[in-house]
PDB file of C-alpha atoms in Angstrom:
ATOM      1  CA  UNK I 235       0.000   0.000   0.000  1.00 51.00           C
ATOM      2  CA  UNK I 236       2.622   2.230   0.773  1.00 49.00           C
ATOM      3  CA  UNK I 237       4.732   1.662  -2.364  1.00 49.00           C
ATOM      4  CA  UNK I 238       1.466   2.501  -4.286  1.00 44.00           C
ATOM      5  CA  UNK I 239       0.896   5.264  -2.258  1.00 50.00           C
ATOM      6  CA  UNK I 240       3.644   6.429  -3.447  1.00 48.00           C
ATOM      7  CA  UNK I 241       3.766   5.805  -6.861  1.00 45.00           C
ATOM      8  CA  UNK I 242       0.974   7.720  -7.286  1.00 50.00           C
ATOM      9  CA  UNK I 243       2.804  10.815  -5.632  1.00 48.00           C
ATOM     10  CA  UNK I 244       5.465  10.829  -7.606  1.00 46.00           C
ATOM     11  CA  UNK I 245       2.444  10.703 -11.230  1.00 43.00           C
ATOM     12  CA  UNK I 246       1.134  13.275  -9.739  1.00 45.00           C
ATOM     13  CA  UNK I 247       4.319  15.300  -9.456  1.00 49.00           C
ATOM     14  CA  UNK I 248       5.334  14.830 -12.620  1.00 43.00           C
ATOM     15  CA  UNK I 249       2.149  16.183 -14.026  1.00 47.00           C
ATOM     16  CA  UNK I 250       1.945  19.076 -12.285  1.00 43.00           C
ATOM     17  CA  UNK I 251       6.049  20.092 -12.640  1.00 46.00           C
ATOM     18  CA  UNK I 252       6.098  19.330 -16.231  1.00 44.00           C
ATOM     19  CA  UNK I 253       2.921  21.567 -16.941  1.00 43.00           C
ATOM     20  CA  UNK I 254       4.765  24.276 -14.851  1.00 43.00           C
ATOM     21  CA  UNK I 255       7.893  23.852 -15.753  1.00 43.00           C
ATOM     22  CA  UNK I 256       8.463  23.445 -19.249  1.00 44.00           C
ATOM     23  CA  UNK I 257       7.386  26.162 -21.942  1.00 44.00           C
ATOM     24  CA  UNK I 258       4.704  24.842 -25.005  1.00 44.00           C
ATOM     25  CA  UNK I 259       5.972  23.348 -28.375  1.00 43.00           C
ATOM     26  CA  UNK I 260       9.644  23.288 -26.973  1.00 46.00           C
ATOM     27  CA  UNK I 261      11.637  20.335 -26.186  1.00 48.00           C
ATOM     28  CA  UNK I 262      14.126  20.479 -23.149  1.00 53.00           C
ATOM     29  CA  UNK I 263      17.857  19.932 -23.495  1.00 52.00           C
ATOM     30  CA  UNK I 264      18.520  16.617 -22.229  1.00 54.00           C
ATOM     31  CA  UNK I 265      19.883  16.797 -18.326  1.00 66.00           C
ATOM     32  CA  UNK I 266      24.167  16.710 -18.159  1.00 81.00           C
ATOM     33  CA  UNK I 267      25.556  13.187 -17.885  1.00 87.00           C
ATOM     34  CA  UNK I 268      26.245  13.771 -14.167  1.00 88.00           C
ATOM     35  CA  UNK I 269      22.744  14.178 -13.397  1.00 90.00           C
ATOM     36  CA  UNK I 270      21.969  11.217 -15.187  1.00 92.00           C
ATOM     37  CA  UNK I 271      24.994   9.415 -13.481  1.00 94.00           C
ATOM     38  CA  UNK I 272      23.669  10.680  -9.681  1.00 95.00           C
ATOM     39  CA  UNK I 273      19.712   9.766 -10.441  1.00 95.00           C
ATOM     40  CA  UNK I 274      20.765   5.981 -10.837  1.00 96.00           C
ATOM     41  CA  UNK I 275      22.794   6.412  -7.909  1.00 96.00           C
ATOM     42  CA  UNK I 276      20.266   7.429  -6.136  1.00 96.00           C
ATOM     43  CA  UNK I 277      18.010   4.383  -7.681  1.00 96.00           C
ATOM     44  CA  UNK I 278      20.401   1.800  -6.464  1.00 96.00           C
ATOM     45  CA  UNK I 279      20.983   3.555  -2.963  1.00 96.00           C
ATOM     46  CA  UNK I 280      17.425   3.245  -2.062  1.00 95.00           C
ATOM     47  CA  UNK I 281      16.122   6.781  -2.826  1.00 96.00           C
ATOM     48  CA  UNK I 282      13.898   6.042  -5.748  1.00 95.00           C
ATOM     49  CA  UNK I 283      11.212   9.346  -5.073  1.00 94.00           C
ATOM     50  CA  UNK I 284      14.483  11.597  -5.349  1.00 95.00           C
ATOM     51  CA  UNK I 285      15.579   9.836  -8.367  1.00 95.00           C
ATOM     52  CA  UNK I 286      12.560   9.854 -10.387  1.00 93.00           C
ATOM     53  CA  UNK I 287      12.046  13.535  -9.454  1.00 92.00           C
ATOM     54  CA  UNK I 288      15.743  14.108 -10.603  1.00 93.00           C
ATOM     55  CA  UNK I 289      15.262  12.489 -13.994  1.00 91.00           C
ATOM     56  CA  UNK I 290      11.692  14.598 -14.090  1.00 90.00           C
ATOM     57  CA  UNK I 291      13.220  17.675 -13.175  1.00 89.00           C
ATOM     58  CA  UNK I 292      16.914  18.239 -14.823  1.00 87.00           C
ATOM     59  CA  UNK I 293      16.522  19.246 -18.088  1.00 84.00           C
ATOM     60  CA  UNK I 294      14.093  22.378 -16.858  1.00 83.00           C
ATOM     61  CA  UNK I 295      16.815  23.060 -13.518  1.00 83.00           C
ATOM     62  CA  UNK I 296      18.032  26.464 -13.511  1.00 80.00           C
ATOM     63  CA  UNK I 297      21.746  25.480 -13.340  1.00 71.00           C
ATOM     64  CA  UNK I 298      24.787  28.009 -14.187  1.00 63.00           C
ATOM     65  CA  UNK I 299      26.415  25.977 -17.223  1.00 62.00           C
ATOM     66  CA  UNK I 300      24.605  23.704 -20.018  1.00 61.00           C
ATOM     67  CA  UNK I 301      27.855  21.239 -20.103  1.00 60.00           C
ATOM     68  CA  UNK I 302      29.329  21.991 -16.783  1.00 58.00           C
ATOM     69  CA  UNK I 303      27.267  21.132 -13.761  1.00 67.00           C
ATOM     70  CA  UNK I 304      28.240  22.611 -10.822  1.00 81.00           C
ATOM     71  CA  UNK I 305      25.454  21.657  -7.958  1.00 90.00           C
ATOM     72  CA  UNK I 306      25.063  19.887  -4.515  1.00 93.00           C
ATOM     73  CA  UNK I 307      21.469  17.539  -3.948  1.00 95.00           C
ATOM     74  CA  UNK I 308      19.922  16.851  -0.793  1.00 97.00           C
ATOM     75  CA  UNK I 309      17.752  13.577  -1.082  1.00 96.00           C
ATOM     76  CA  UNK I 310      15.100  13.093   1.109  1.00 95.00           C
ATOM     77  CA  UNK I 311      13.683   9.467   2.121  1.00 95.00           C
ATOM     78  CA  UNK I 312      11.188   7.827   0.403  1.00 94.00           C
ATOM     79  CA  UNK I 313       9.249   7.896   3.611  1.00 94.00           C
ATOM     80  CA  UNK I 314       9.168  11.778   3.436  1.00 93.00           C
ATOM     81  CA  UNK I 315       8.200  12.036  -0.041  1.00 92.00           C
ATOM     82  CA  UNK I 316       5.022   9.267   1.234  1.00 91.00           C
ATOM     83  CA  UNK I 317       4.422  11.215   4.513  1.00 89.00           C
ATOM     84  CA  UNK I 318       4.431  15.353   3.322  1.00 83.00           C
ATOM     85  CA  UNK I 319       1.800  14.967   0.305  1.00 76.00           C
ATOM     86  CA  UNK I 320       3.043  17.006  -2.792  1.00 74.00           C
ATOM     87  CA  UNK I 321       5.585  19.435  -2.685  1.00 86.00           C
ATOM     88  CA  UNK I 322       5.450  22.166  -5.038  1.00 90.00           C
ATOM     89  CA  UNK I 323       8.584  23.046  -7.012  1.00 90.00           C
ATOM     90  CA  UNK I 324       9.584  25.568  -5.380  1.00 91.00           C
ATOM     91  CA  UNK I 325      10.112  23.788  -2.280  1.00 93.00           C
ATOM     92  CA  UNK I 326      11.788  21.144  -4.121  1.00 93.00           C
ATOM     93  CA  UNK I 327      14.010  22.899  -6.095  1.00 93.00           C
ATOM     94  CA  UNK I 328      15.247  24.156  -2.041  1.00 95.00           C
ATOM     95  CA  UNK I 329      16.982  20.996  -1.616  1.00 95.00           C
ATOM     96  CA  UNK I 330      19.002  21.919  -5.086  1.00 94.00           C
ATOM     97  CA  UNK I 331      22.182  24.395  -4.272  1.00 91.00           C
ATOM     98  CA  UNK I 332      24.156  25.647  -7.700  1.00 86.00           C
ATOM     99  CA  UNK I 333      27.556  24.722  -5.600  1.00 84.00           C
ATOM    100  CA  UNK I 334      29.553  22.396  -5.643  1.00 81.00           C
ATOM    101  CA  UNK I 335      29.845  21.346  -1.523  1.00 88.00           C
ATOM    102  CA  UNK I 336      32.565  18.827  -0.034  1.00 87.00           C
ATOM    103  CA  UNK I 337      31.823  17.449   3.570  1.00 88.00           C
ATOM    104  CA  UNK I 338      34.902  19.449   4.577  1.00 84.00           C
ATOM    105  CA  UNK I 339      33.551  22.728   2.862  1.00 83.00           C
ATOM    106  CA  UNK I 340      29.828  22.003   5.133  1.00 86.00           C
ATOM    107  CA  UNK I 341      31.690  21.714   8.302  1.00 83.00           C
ATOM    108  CA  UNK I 342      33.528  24.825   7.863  1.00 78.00           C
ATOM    109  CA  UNK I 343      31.109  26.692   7.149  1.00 80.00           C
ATOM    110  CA  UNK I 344      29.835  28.785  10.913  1.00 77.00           C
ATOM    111  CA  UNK I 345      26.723  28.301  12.707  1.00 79.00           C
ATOM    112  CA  UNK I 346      23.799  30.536  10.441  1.00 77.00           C
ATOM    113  CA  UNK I 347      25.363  30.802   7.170  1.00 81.00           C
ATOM    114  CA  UNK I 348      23.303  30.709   4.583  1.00 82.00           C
ATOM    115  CA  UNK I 349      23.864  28.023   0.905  1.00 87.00           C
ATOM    116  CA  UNK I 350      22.047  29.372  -1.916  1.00 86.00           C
ATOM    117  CA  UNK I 351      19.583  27.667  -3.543  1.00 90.00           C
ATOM    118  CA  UNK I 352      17.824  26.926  -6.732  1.00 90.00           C
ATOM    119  CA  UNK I 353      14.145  27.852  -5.070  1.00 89.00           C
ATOM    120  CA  UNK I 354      13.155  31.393  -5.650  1.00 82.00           C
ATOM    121  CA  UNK I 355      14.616  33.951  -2.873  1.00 76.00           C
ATOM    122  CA  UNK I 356      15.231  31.006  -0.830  1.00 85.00           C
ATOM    123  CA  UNK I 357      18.342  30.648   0.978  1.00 86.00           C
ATOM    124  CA  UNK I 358      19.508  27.411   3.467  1.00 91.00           C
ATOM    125  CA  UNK I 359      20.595  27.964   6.783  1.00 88.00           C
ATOM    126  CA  UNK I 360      23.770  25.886   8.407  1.00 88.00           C
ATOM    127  CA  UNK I 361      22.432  25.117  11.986  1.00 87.00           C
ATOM    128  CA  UNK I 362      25.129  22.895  12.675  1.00 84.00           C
ATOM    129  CA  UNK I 363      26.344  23.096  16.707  1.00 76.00           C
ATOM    130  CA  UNK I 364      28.653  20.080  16.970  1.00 75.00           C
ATOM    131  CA  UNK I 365      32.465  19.336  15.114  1.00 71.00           C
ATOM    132  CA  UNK I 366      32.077  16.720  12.731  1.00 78.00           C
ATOM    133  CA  UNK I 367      27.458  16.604  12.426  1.00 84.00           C
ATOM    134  CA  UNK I 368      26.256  18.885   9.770  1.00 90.00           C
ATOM    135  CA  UNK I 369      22.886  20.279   9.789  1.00 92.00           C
ATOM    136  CA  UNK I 370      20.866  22.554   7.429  1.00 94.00           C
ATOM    137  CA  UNK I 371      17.266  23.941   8.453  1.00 93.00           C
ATOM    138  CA  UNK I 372      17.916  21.833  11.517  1.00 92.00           C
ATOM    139  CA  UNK I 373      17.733  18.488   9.061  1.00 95.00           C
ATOM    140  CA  UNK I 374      20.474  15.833  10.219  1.00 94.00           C
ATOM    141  CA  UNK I 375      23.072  15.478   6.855  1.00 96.00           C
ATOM    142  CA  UNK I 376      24.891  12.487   5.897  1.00 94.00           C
ATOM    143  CA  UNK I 377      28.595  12.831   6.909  1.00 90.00           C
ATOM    144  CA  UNK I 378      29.568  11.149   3.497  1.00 93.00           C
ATOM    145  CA  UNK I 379      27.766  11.679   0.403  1.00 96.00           C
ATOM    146  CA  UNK I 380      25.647   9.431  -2.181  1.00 95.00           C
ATOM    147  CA  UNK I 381      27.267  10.372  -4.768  1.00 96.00           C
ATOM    148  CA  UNK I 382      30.511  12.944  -5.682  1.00 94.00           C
ATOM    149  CA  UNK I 383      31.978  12.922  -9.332  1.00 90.00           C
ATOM    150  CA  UNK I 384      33.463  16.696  -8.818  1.00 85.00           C
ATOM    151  CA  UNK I 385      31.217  17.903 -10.478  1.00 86.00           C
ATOM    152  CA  UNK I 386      27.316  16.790  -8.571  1.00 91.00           C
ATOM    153  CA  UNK I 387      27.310  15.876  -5.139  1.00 94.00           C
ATOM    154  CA  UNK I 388      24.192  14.306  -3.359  1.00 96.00           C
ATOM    155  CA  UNK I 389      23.566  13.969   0.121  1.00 97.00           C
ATOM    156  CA  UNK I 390      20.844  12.241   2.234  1.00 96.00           C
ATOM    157  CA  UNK I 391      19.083  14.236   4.892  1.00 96.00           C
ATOM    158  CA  UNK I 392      16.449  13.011   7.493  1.00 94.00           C
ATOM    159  CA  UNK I 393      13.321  14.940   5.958  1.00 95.00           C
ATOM    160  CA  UNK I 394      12.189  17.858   3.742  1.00 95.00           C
ATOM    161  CA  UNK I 395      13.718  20.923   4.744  1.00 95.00           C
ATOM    162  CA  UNK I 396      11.352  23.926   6.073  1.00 92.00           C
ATOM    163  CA  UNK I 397      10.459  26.011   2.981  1.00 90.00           C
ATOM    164  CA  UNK I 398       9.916  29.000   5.537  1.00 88.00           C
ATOM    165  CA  UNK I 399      12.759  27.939   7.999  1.00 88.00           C
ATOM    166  CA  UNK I 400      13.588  30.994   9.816  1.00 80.00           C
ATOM    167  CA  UNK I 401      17.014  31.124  12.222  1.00 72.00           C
ATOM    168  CA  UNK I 402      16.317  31.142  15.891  1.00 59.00           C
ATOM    169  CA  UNK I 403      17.722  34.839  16.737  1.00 44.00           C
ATOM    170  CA  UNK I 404      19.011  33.889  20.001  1.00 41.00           C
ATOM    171  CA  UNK I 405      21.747  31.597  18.071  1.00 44.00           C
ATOM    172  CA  UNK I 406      22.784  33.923  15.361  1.00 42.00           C
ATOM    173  CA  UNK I 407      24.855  36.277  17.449  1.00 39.00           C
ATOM    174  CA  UNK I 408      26.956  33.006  17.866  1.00 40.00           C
ATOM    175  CA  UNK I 409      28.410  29.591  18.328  1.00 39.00           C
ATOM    176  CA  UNK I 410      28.355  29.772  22.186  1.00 42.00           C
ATOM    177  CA  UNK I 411      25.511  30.964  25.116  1.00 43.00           C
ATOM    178  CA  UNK I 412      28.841  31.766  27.622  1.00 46.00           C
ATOM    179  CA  UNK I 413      30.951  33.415  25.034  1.00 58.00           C
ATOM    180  CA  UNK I 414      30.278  35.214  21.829  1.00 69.00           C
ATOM    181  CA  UNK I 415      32.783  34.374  19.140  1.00 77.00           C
ATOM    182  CA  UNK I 416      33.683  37.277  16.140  1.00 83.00           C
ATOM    183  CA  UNK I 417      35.246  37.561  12.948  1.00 88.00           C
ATOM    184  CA  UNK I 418      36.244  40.925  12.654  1.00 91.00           C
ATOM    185  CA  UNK I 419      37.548  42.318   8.305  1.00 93.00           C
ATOM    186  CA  UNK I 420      39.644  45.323   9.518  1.00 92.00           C
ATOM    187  CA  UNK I 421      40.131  47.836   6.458  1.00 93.00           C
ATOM    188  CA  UNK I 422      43.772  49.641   6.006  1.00 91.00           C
ATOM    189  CA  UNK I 423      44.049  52.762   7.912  1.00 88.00           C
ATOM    190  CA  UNK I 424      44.001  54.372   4.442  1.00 87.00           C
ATOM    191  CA  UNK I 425      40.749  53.677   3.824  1.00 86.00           C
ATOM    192  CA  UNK I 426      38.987  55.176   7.002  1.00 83.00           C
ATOM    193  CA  UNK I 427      40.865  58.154   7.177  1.00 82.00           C
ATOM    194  CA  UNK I 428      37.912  59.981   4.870  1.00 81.00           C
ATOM    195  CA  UNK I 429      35.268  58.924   7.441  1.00 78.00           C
ATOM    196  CA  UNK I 430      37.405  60.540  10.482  1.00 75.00           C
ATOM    197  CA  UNK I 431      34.509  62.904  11.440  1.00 70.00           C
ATOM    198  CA  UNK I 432      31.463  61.052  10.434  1.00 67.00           C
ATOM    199  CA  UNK I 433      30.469  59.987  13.758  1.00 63.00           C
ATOM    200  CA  UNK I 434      26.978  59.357  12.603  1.00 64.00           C
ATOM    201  CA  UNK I 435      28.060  56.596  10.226  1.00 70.00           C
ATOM    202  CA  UNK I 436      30.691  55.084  12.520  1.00 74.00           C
ATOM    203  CA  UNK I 437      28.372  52.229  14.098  1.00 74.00           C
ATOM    204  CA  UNK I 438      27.090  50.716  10.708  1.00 76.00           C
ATOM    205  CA  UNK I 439      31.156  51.217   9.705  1.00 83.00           C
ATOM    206  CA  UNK I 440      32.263  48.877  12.305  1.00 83.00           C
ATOM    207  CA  UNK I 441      29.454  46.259  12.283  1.00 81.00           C
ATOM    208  CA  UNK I 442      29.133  45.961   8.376  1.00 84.00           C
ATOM    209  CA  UNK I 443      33.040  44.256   8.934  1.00 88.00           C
ATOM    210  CA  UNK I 444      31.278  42.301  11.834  1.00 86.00           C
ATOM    211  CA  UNK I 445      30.221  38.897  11.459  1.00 84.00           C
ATOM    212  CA  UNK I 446      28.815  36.653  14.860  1.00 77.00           C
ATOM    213  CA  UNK I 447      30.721  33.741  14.564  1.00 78.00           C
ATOM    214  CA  UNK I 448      35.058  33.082  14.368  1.00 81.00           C
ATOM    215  CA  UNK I 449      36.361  32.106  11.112  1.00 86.00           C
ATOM    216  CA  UNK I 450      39.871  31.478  10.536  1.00 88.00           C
ATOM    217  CA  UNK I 451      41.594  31.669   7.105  1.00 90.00           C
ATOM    218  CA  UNK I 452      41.418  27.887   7.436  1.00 86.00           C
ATOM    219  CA  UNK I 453      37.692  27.971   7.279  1.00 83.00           C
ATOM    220  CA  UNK I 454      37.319  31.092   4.650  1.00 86.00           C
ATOM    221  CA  UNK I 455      39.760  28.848   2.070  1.00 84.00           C
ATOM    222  CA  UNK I 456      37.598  25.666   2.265  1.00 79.00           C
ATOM    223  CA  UNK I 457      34.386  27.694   1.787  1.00 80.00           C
ATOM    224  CA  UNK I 458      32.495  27.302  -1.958  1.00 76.00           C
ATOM    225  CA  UNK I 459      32.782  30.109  -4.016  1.00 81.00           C
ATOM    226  CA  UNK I 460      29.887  32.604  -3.005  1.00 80.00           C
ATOM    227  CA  UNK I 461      28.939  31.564   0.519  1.00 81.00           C
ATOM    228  CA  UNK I 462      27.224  33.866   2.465  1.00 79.00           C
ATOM    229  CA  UNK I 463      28.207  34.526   6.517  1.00 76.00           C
ATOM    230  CA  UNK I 464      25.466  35.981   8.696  1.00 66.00           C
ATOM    231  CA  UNK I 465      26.600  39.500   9.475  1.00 62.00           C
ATOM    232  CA  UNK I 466      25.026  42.640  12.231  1.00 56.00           C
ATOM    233  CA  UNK I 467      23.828  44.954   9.678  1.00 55.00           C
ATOM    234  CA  UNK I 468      19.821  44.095   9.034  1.00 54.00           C
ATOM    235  CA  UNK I 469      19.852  43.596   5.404  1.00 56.00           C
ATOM    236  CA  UNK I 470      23.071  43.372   5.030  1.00 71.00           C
ATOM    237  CA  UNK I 471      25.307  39.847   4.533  1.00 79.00           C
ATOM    238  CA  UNK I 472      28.807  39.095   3.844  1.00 86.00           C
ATOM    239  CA  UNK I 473      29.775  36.906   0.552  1.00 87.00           C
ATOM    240  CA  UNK I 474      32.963  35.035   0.056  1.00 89.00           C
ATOM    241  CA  UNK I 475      34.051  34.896  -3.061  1.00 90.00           C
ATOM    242  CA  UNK I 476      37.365  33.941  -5.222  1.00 89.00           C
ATOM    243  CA  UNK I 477      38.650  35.480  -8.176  1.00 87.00           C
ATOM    244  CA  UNK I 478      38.991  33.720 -11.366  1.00 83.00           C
ATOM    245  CA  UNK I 479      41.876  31.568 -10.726  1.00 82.00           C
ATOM    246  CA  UNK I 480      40.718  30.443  -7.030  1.00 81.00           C
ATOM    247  CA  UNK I 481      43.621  32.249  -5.332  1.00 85.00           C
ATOM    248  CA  UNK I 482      42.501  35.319  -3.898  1.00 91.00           C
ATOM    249  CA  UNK I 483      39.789  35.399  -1.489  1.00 93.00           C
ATOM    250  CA  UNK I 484      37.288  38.346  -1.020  1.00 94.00           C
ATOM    251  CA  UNK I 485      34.372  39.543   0.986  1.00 92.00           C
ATOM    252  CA  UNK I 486      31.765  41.483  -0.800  1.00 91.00           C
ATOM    253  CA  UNK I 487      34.395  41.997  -3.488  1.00 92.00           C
ATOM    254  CA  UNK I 488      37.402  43.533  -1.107  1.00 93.00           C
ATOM    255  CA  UNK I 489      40.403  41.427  -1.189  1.00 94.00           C
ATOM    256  CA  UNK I 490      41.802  40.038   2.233  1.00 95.00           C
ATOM    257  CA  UNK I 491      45.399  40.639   2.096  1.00 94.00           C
ATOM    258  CA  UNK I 492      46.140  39.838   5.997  1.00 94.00           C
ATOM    259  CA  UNK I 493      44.389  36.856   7.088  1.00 94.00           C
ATOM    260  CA  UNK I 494      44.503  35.723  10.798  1.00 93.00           C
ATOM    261  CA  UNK I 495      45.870  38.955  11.639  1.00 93.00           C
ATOM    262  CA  UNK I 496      45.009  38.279  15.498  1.00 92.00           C
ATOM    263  CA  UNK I 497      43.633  35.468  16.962  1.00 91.00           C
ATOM    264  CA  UNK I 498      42.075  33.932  20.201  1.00 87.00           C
ATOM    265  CA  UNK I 499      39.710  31.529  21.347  1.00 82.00           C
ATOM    266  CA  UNK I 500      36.844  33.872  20.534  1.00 83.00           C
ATOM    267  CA  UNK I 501      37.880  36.268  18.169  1.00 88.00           C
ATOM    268  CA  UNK I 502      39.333  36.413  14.638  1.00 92.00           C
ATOM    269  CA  UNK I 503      40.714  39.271  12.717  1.00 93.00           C
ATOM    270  CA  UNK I 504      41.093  39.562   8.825  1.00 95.00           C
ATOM    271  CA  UNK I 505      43.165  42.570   7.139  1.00 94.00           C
ATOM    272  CA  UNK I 506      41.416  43.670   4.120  1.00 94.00           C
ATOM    273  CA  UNK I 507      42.421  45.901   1.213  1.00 93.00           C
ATOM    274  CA  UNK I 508      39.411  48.346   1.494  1.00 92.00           C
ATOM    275  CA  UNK I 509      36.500  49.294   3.141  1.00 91.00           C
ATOM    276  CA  UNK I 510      33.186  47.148   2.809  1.00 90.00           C
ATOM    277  CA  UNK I 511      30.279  49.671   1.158  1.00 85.00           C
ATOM    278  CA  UNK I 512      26.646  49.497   2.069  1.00 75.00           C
ATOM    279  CA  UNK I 513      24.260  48.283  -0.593  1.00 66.00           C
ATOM    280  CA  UNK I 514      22.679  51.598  -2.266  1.00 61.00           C
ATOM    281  CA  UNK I 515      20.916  53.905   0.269  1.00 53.00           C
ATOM    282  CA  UNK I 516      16.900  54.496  -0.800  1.00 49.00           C
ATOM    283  CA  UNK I 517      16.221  58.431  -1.056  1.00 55.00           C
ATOM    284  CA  UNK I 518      14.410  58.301   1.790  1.00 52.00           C
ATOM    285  CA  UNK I 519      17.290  56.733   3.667  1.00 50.00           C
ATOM    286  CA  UNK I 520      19.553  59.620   2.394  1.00 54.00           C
ATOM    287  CA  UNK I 521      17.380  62.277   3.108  1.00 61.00           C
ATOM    288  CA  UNK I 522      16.587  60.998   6.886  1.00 54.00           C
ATOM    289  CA  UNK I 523      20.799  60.972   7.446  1.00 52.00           C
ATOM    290  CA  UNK I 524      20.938  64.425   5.924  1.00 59.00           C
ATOM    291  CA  UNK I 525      18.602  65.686   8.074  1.00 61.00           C
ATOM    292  CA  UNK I 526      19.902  63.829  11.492  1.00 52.00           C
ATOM    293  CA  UNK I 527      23.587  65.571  10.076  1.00 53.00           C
ATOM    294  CA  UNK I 528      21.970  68.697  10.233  1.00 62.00           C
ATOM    295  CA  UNK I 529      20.435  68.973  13.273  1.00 59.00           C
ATOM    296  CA  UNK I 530      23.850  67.479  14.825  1.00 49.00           C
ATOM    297  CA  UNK I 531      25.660  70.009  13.112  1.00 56.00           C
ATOM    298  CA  UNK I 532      23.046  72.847  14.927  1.00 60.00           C
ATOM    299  CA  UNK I 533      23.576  71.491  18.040  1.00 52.00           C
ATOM    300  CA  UNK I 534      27.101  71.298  18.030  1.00 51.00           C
ATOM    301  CA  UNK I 535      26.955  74.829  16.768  1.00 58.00           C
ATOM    302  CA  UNK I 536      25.248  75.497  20.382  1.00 57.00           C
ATOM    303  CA  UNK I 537      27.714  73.716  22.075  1.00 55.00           C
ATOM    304  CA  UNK I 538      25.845  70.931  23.211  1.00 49.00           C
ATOM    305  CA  UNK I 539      28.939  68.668  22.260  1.00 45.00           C
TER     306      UNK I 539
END
């Protein structure tokens, strides 16, 4: 009963994706051998829901090359596909991350990062707490993958992973209750010399180069190309990226050119080349800081500085 059960899930998900998903009168490229290769993996490992939805799925999957596929799966259990009813594709395509993710590059990654995803302004949280037990959404991950060809790597999890998973805030400020743990990007003296004055913008300065969790050079070097580390500023994140030829490291597209320039059990700091900017103020923005400059300026005018 169950295995009919969910049979007829998985019909029903393929009629309703491939009506969704694929455009009239147009036949879809056929899916990159590696997705072919990790959908019988996943066949012969026991996860036959994830497989077929694989095979259903690829050729339509948003994914950053046509030859090249660069991606990490995370297969849920038959019993979850049987158990949740039908998931829509959005919430499917959450367990699909256009990066490439080693076990070693999941464990260094600090408590409330966030793992893009192919879903739709939907992000995945890393809620791990323990060395060596990785956990997204607060789903257990297998330590090893299903499948790894360099190119695709699959991963079982214990269930479906929260579509609206939110981060308890309590945790985000960091790894520990007792002690809170920092990374801190310090810009060159240089490059804060033409904010010496602007006492009004010094807060968001210093905790836009804030993140609430330590992260050695170690940890920023094993990280995927493009992770994102929970930072202070609401609204605001920090991305690690590489250039071109995966030697220099950058966060929100300023070099580091001193890493582990001070270290102890709870804090980290990084030297970088330049200061980190704020995403584009909104008029309104610029004309409420105007306005708060101004009235500083009068009072200091009366002395009452």
């Amino acid at each position: 009963m169950a295995s009919l059960k969910l049979l007829s899930l998985l019909i029903l998900t393929i009629s309703v994706i491939s009506a969704v998903s694929q455009p009239p009168l147009q036949a879809p490229p056929p899916p990159p051998q590696s997705l072919v290769n990790a959908a019988d993996t996943l066949a012969s490992s026991g996860y036959t829901a994830m497989s077929l939805t694989l095979q259903l799925i690829a050729p339509t999957l948003p994914l950053p090359s046509a030859t090249i596929t660069t991606l990490t799966i995370f297969s849920p259990p038959d019993a979850a596909f049987a158990s949740s009813g039908q998931p829509s594709l959005a919430h499917l395509l959450l367990h699909f991350s256009p990066l490439s993710l080693s076990p070693t590059s999941l464990l260094s990654l600090p408590f409330s990062s966030t793992i893009p995803s192919l879903s739709p302004s939907k992000h995945l949280f890393v809620t791990s707490t323990q060395a060596n037990q990785i956990s997204i959404n607060n789903v257990g991950i297998s330590e090893s993958p299903i499948f790894d060809d360099g190119f695709v790597i699959v991963y079982a999890i214990d269930n479906f992973f929260d579509l609206n998973f939110i981060i308890g805030i309590s945790r985000s400020w960091g790894l520990s209750e007792d002690v809170m743990k920092w990374t801190v990007f310090a810009p060159v003296d240089e490059e804060l010399v033409r904010f010496s004055g602007d006492f009004l913008r010094y807060f968001s300065l210093f905790m836009r180069h804030l993140a609430p969790c330590r992260v050695e050079w170690s940890d920023l070097e094993e990280m995927a190309n493009g992770t994102v580390v929970s930072n202070n500023v609401n609204g605001f994140s920090l991305e690690i990226t590489k250039d071109e030829d995966n030697e220099i490291l950058m966060v929100n597209g300023v070099e580091i050119t001193f890493p582990d320039m001070y270290e102890s059990e709870w804090l980290v700091i990084h030297g970088i080349r330049g200061v980190i900017a704020l995403p584009e103020s909104s008029p309104e923005e610029e004309m409420d800081l105007m306005e708060e400059r101004r009235r500083v300026s009068s009072a200091s005018d009366r002395g009452e500085f």
